[in-house]
Amino acid sequence: MVTIRMYKRDDAGVLHFREALYDEDDGQLMLTSGPVGYEGSAKVQDVAPQAAEDLLHAFAVSSEEEGYAEMEPAEQHWVIVQYALKTAAGTERDRYLEHKATQAISSYFLWRGLGEVDHTEFAPRKLNIYCLVPDVNKAVAGLKVVLRDPLLDFTKITIGSAPVAEPAALKQRYPLPAKRPFTLA
């Protein structure tokens, strides 16, 4: 899968996104755009692999001409969804939860320009899902919506964030007030 994600701020300071996603397996190109945090408009078209590279390049050029640019990871934040686990290593059910939560977050974020799930890890008694996001507050609000699904154990989550450039500056975002410091291990 090839993804180009670009952002720009308008005169009112609102962050907007444009994203092109090409799925080689399905031969489909999806273009999504709108204000970050809100469901964007999308166009999907079937594209031959030979034409996809040219279309992606044209998308990037036209986006740059309109003032959009790719956001460097150092300008973004980590938002980490943390699940409390009953065992130190996690169970099969926890791996299922990891898969389902990652899918739900990825889909929700894709349509709203909120970023992406970068990776997951199991720590002792914790599952951490790392999301790379351009806007912490909107990402946290989105996570609180998408993870309310009964199969995703909303009552077991904690959400923290840190700038990508300062990963040690972790701050708990949900639930508040924090009863103890947010840690990854």
PDB file of C-alpha atoms in Angstrom:
ATOM      1  CA  MET A   1       0.000   0.000   0.000  1.00  0.00           C
ATOM      2  CA  VAL A   2       1.328   3.426  -0.941  1.00  0.00           C
ATOM      3  CA  THR A   3       0.171   6.464   1.035  1.00  0.00           C
ATOM      4  CA  ILE A   4       0.795  10.170   0.534  1.00  0.00           C
ATOM      5  CA  ARG A   5      -0.573  12.325   3.360  1.00  0.00           C
ATOM      6  CA  MET A   6      -0.252  16.131   3.289  1.00  0.00           C
ATOM      7  CA  TYR A   7      -1.458  18.959   5.512  1.00  0.00           C
ATOM      8  CA  LYS A   8      -1.930  22.723   5.463  1.00  0.00           C
ATOM      9  CA  ARG A   9      -3.385  25.367   7.765  1.00  0.00           C
ATOM     10  CA  ASP A  10      -5.918  27.783   6.367  1.00  0.00           C
ATOM     11  CA  ASP A  11      -6.101  31.482   7.232  1.00  0.00           C
ATOM     12  CA  ALA A  12      -8.253  30.695  10.287  1.00  0.00           C
ATOM     13  CA  GLY A  13      -5.623  28.234  11.594  1.00  0.00           C
ATOM     14  CA  VAL A  14      -7.673  25.108  10.815  1.00  0.00           C
ATOM     15  CA  LEU A  15      -5.557  22.119   9.805  1.00  0.00           C
ATOM     16  CA  HIS A  16      -6.662  20.398   6.573  1.00  0.00           C
ATOM     17  CA  PHE A  17      -5.498  17.114   5.069  1.00  0.00           C
ATOM     18  CA  ARG A  18      -5.258  15.487   1.661  1.00  0.00           C
ATOM     19  CA  GLU A  19      -4.426  11.832   1.339  1.00  0.00           C
ATOM     20  CA  ALA A  20      -3.859   9.467  -1.565  1.00  0.00           C
ATOM     21  CA  LEU A  21      -3.831   5.758  -0.827  1.00  0.00           C
ATOM     22  CA  TYR A  22      -3.094   3.174  -3.514  1.00  0.00           C
ATOM     23  CA  ASP A  23      -3.806  -0.481  -2.756  1.00  0.00           C
ATOM     24  CA  GLU A  24      -1.783  -2.619  -5.172  1.00  0.00           C
ATOM     25  CA  ASP A  25      -3.779  -5.759  -4.311  1.00  0.00           C
ATOM     26  CA  ASP A  26      -7.139  -4.213  -5.217  1.00  0.00           C
ATOM     27  CA  GLY A  27      -5.818  -1.826  -7.878  1.00  0.00           C
ATOM     28  CA  GLN A  28      -7.713   1.051  -6.281  1.00  0.00           C
ATOM     29  CA  LEU A  29      -6.697   4.632  -5.640  1.00  0.00           C
ATOM     30  CA  MET A  30      -8.549   6.455  -2.861  1.00  0.00           C
ATOM     31  CA  LEU A  31      -8.294  10.232  -2.480  1.00  0.00           C
ATOM     32  CA  THR A  32      -9.537  11.722   0.798  1.00  0.00           C
ATOM     33  CA  SER A  33      -9.555  15.349   1.956  1.00  0.00           C
ATOM     34  CA  GLY A  34     -11.107  17.657   4.515  1.00  0.00           C
ATOM     35  CA  PRO A  35     -10.460  19.339   7.860  1.00  0.00           C
ATOM     36  CA  VAL A  36      -8.484  17.188  10.298  1.00  0.00           C
ATOM     37  CA  GLY A  37     -10.749  15.424  12.791  1.00  0.00           C
ATOM     38  CA  TYR A  38     -13.847  15.428  10.567  1.00  0.00           C
ATOM     39  CA  GLU A  39     -14.889  12.804   8.064  1.00  0.00           C
ATOM     40  CA  GLY A  40     -13.465  13.910   4.752  1.00  0.00           C
ATOM     41  CA  SER A  41     -14.782  13.508   1.246  1.00  0.00           C
ATOM     42  CA  ALA A  42     -13.424  10.577  -0.728  1.00  0.00           C
ATOM     43  CA  LYS A  43     -13.104   9.410  -4.300  1.00  0.00           C
ATOM     44  CA  VAL A  44     -12.206   5.838  -5.185  1.00  0.00           C
ATOM     45  CA  GLN A  45     -11.159   4.720  -8.636  1.00  0.00           C
ATOM     46  CA  ASP A  46      -9.737   1.594 -10.221  1.00  0.00           C
ATOM     47  CA  VAL A  47      -6.207   2.255 -11.449  1.00  0.00           C
ATOM     48  CA  ALA A  48      -3.767   0.015 -13.290  1.00  0.00           C
ATOM     49  CA  PRO A  49      -0.408  -0.374 -11.495  1.00  0.00           C
ATOM     50  CA  GLN A  50       1.424   1.347 -14.366  1.00  0.00           C
ATOM     51  CA  ALA A  51      -0.766   4.460 -14.099  1.00  0.00           C
ATOM     52  CA  ALA A  52      -0.767   4.604 -10.279  1.00  0.00           C
ATOM     53  CA  GLU A  53       2.749   6.039  -9.988  1.00  0.00           C
ATOM     54  CA  ASP A  54       1.913   8.898 -12.377  1.00  0.00           C
ATOM     55  CA  LEU A  55      -1.366   9.636 -10.587  1.00  0.00           C
ATOM     56  CA  LEU A  56       0.322   9.678  -7.165  1.00  0.00           C
ATOM     57  CA  HIS A  57       3.005  12.028  -8.477  1.00  0.00           C
ATOM     58  CA  ALA A  58       0.344  14.333 -10.001  1.00  0.00           C
ATOM     59  CA  PHE A  59      -1.542  14.272  -6.677  1.00  0.00           C
ATOM     60  CA  ALA A  60       1.597  15.314  -4.756  1.00  0.00           C
ATOM     61  CA  VAL A  61       2.430  18.106  -7.219  1.00  0.00           C
ATOM     62  CA  SER A  62      -1.096  19.551  -7.252  1.00  0.00           C
ATOM     63  CA  SER A  63      -1.279  19.345  -3.450  1.00  0.00           C
ATOM     64  CA  GLU A  64       2.014  21.230  -3.097  1.00  0.00           C
ATOM     65  CA  GLU A  65       0.734  23.891  -5.511  1.00  0.00           C
ATOM     66  CA  GLU A  66      -2.277  24.343  -3.213  1.00  0.00           C
ATOM     67  CA  GLY A  67      -0.045  24.801  -0.161  1.00  0.00           C
ATOM     68  CA  TYR A  68      -0.105  21.274   1.276  1.00  0.00           C
ATOM     69  CA  ALA A  69       3.068  19.614   2.526  1.00  0.00           C
ATOM     70  CA  GLU A  70       4.013  16.332   4.150  1.00  0.00           C
ATOM     71  CA  MET A  71       4.417  16.761   7.891  1.00  0.00           C
ATOM     72  CA  GLU A  72       7.755  15.650   9.251  1.00  0.00           C
ATOM     73  CA  PRO A  73       7.528  13.082  12.062  1.00  0.00           C
ATOM     74  CA  ALA A  74       9.395  15.481  14.379  1.00  0.00           C
ATOM     75  CA  GLU A  75       6.479  17.933  14.017  1.00  0.00           C
ATOM     76  CA  GLN A  76       3.946  15.288  15.070  1.00  0.00           C
ATOM     77  CA  HIS A  77       3.049  13.578  18.332  1.00  0.00           C
ATOM     78  CA  TRP A  78       2.760  10.072  19.655  1.00  0.00           C
ATOM     79  CA  VAL A  79      -0.637   9.259  21.057  1.00  0.00           C
ATOM     80  CA  ILE A  80      -0.496   5.914  22.816  1.00  0.00           C
ATOM     81  CA  VAL A  81      -3.559   3.833  23.613  1.00  0.00           C
ATOM     82  CA  GLN A  82      -2.701   1.546  26.487  1.00  0.00           C
ATOM     83  CA  TYR A  83      -4.749  -1.468  27.513  1.00  0.00           C
ATOM     84  CA  ALA A  84      -4.339  -3.027  30.958  1.00  0.00           C
ATOM     85  CA  LEU A  85      -3.877  -6.796  30.589  1.00  0.00           C
ATOM     86  CA  LYS A  86      -4.636  -9.554  33.072  1.00  0.00           C
ATOM     87  CA  THR A  87      -1.405 -11.458  32.392  1.00  0.00           C
ATOM     88  CA  ALA A  88       2.207 -10.306  32.014  1.00  0.00           C
ATOM     89  CA  ALA A  89       2.633 -11.558  28.428  1.00  0.00           C
ATOM     90  CA  GLY A  90      -0.931 -11.252  27.147  1.00  0.00           C
ATOM     91  CA  THR A  91      -3.309 -13.947  25.942  1.00  0.00           C
ATOM     92  CA  GLU A  92      -4.788 -14.916  22.576  1.00  0.00           C
ATOM     93  CA  ARG A  93      -7.723 -12.681  23.419  1.00  0.00           C
ATOM     94  CA  ASP A  94      -5.292  -9.777  23.940  1.00  0.00           C
ATOM     95  CA  ARG A  95      -3.769 -10.411  20.501  1.00  0.00           C
ATOM     96  CA  TYR A  96      -7.283 -10.401  19.045  1.00  0.00           C
ATOM     97  CA  LEU A  97      -7.926  -7.105  20.863  1.00  0.00           C
ATOM     98  CA  GLU A  98      -4.668  -5.697  19.442  1.00  0.00           C
ATOM     99  CA  HIS A  99      -5.769  -6.634  15.923  1.00  0.00           C
ATOM    100  CA  LYS A 100      -9.345  -5.324  16.251  1.00  0.00           C
ATOM    101  CA  ALA A 101      -8.352  -2.063  17.978  1.00  0.00           C
ATOM    102  CA  THR A 102      -5.606  -1.387  15.422  1.00  0.00           C
ATOM    103  CA  GLN A 103      -8.046  -1.952  12.550  1.00  0.00           C
ATOM    104  CA  ALA A 104     -10.712   0.283  14.099  1.00  0.00           C
ATOM    105  CA  ILE A 105      -8.268   3.111  14.842  1.00  0.00           C
ATOM    106  CA  SER A 106      -6.645   2.902  11.392  1.00  0.00           C
ATOM    107  CA  SER A 107      -9.973   3.103   9.597  1.00  0.00           C
ATOM    108  CA  TYR A 108     -11.291   5.942  11.760  1.00  0.00           C
ATOM    109  CA  PHE A 109      -8.063   7.958  11.434  1.00  0.00           C
ATOM    110  CA  LEU A 110      -7.852   7.398   7.656  1.00  0.00           C
ATOM    111  CA  TRP A 111     -11.199   9.049   6.971  1.00  0.00           C
ATOM    112  CA  ARG A 112     -10.416  12.024   9.218  1.00  0.00           C
ATOM    113  CA  GLY A 113      -6.755  12.812   8.510  1.00  0.00           C
ATOM    114  CA  LEU A 114      -5.866  12.080  12.128  1.00  0.00           C
ATOM    115  CA  GLY A 115      -2.659  10.175  11.362  1.00  0.00           C
ATOM    116  CA  GLU A 116      -1.888   6.479  11.510  1.00  0.00           C
ATOM    117  CA  VAL A 117      -1.219   3.527  13.757  1.00  0.00           C
ATOM    118  CA  ASP A 118       2.570   3.235  13.622  1.00  0.00           C
ATOM    119  CA  HIS A 119       3.153   0.091  15.695  1.00  0.00           C
ATOM    120  CA  THR A 120       2.063  -1.895  18.731  1.00  0.00           C
ATOM    121  CA  GLU A 121       3.940  -3.578  21.554  1.00  0.00           C
ATOM    122  CA  PHE A 122       3.227  -5.788  24.517  1.00  0.00           C
ATOM    123  CA  ALA A 123       4.869  -4.674  27.764  1.00  0.00           C
ATOM    124  CA  PRO A 124       4.385  -6.478  31.091  1.00  0.00           C
ATOM    125  CA  ARG A 125       0.617  -6.369  31.722  1.00  0.00           C
ATOM    126  CA  LYS A 126       0.108  -3.693  29.035  1.00  0.00           C
ATOM    127  CA  LEU A 127      -0.662  -3.434  25.334  1.00  0.00           C
ATOM    128  CA  ASN A 128       0.577  -0.166  23.795  1.00  0.00           C
ATOM    129  CA  ILE A 129      -0.779   1.039  20.434  1.00  0.00           C
ATOM    130  CA  TYR A 130       1.337   3.905  19.055  1.00  0.00           C
ATOM    131  CA  CYS A 131      -0.384   6.411  16.788  1.00  0.00           C
ATOM    132  CA  LEU A 132       1.557   9.115  14.933  1.00  0.00           C
ATOM    133  CA  VAL A 133      -0.747  12.155  14.795  1.00  0.00           C
ATOM    134  CA  PRO A 134      -0.677  15.821  13.703  1.00  0.00           C
ATOM    135  CA  ASP A 135      -3.182  17.050  16.336  1.00  0.00           C
ATOM    136  CA  VAL A 136      -3.166  15.474  19.816  1.00  0.00           C
ATOM    137  CA  ASN A 137      -6.493  16.813  21.056  1.00  0.00           C
ATOM    138  CA  LYS A 138      -8.440  15.717  17.977  1.00  0.00           C
ATOM    139  CA  ALA A 139      -6.735  12.311  17.959  1.00  0.00           C
ATOM    140  CA  VAL A 140      -7.566  11.708  21.643  1.00  0.00           C
ATOM    141  CA  ALA A 141     -11.178  12.783  21.073  1.00  0.00           C
ATOM    142  CA  GLY A 142     -11.370  10.447  18.076  1.00  0.00           C
ATOM    143  CA  LEU A 143      -9.925   7.539  20.048  1.00  0.00           C
ATOM    144  CA  LYS A 144     -12.518   8.027  22.774  1.00  0.00           C
ATOM    145  CA  VAL A 145     -15.214   7.706  20.097  1.00  0.00           C
ATOM    146  CA  VAL A 146     -13.885   4.773  18.063  1.00  0.00           C
ATOM    147  CA  LEU A 147     -12.828   2.646  21.040  1.00  0.00           C
ATOM    148  CA  ARG A 148     -16.312   2.743  22.637  1.00  0.00           C
ATOM    149  CA  ASP A 149     -17.183  -0.381  20.641  1.00  0.00           C
ATOM    150  CA  PRO A 150     -18.188  -3.079  23.177  1.00  0.00           C
ATOM    151  CA  LEU A 151     -15.607  -5.492  21.738  1.00  0.00           C
ATOM    152  CA  LEU A 152     -12.745  -3.037  22.339  1.00  0.00           C
ATOM    153  CA  ASP A 153     -12.808  -2.904  26.177  1.00  0.00           C
ATOM    154  CA  PHE A 154     -13.058   0.884  26.533  1.00  0.00           C
ATOM    155  CA  THR A 155     -12.983   0.620  30.330  1.00  0.00           C
ATOM    156  CA  LYS A 156      -9.477  -0.873  30.197  1.00  0.00           C
ATOM    157  CA  ILE A 157      -7.784   1.969  28.280  1.00  0.00           C
ATOM    158  CA  THR A 158      -5.511   4.794  29.209  1.00  0.00           C
ATOM    159  CA  ILE A 159      -4.342   7.328  26.613  1.00  0.00           C
ATOM    160  CA  GLY A 160      -1.073   9.245  26.771  1.00  0.00           C
ATOM    161  CA  SER A 161       0.868  11.486  24.416  1.00  0.00           C
ATOM    162  CA  ALA A 162       4.330  12.887  23.821  1.00  0.00           C
ATOM    163  CA  PRO A 163       5.993  14.899  21.071  1.00  0.00           C
ATOM    164  CA  VAL A 164       7.897  12.633  18.684  1.00  0.00           C
ATOM    165  CA  ALA A 165      11.000  14.747  19.358  1.00  0.00           C
ATOM    166  CA  GLU A 166      10.600  14.233  23.157  1.00  0.00           C
ATOM    167  CA  PRO A 167       9.304  10.693  23.761  1.00  0.00           C
ATOM    168  CA  ALA A 168      10.173  10.899  27.476  1.00  0.00           C
ATOM    169  CA  ALA A 169       7.709  13.789  27.936  1.00  0.00           C
ATOM    170  CA  LEU A 170       4.726  11.461  28.287  1.00  0.00           C
ATOM    171  CA  LYS A 171       1.513  13.025  29.543  1.00  0.00           C
ATOM    172  CA  GLN A 172      -1.702  11.202  30.368  1.00  0.00           C
ATOM    173  CA  ARG A 173      -4.672  12.435  28.313  1.00  0.00           C
ATOM    174  CA  TYR A 174      -7.400  10.024  29.410  1.00  0.00           C
ATOM    175  CA  PRO A 175      -8.774   9.398  31.990  1.00  0.00           C
ATOM    176  CA  LEU A 176      -8.288  12.649  33.815  1.00  0.00           C
ATOM    177  CA  PRO A 177      -7.268  13.456  36.451  1.00  0.00           C
ATOM    178  CA  ALA A 178      -4.400  10.998  36.264  1.00  0.00           C
ATOM    179  CA  LYS A 179      -4.071   8.847  39.360  1.00  0.00           C
ATOM    180  CA  ARG A 180      -0.461   7.922  38.558  1.00  0.00           C
ATOM    181  CA  PRO A 181       2.084   8.913  35.878  1.00  0.00           C
ATOM    182  CA  PHE A 182       1.560   7.458  32.403  1.00  0.00           C
ATOM    183  CA  THR A 183       4.331   4.924  31.656  1.00  0.00           C
ATOM    184  CA  LEU A 184       4.880   2.524  28.780  1.00  0.00           C
ATOM    185  CA  ALA A 185       6.308  -0.378  30.770  1.00  0.00           C
TER     186      ALA A 185
END
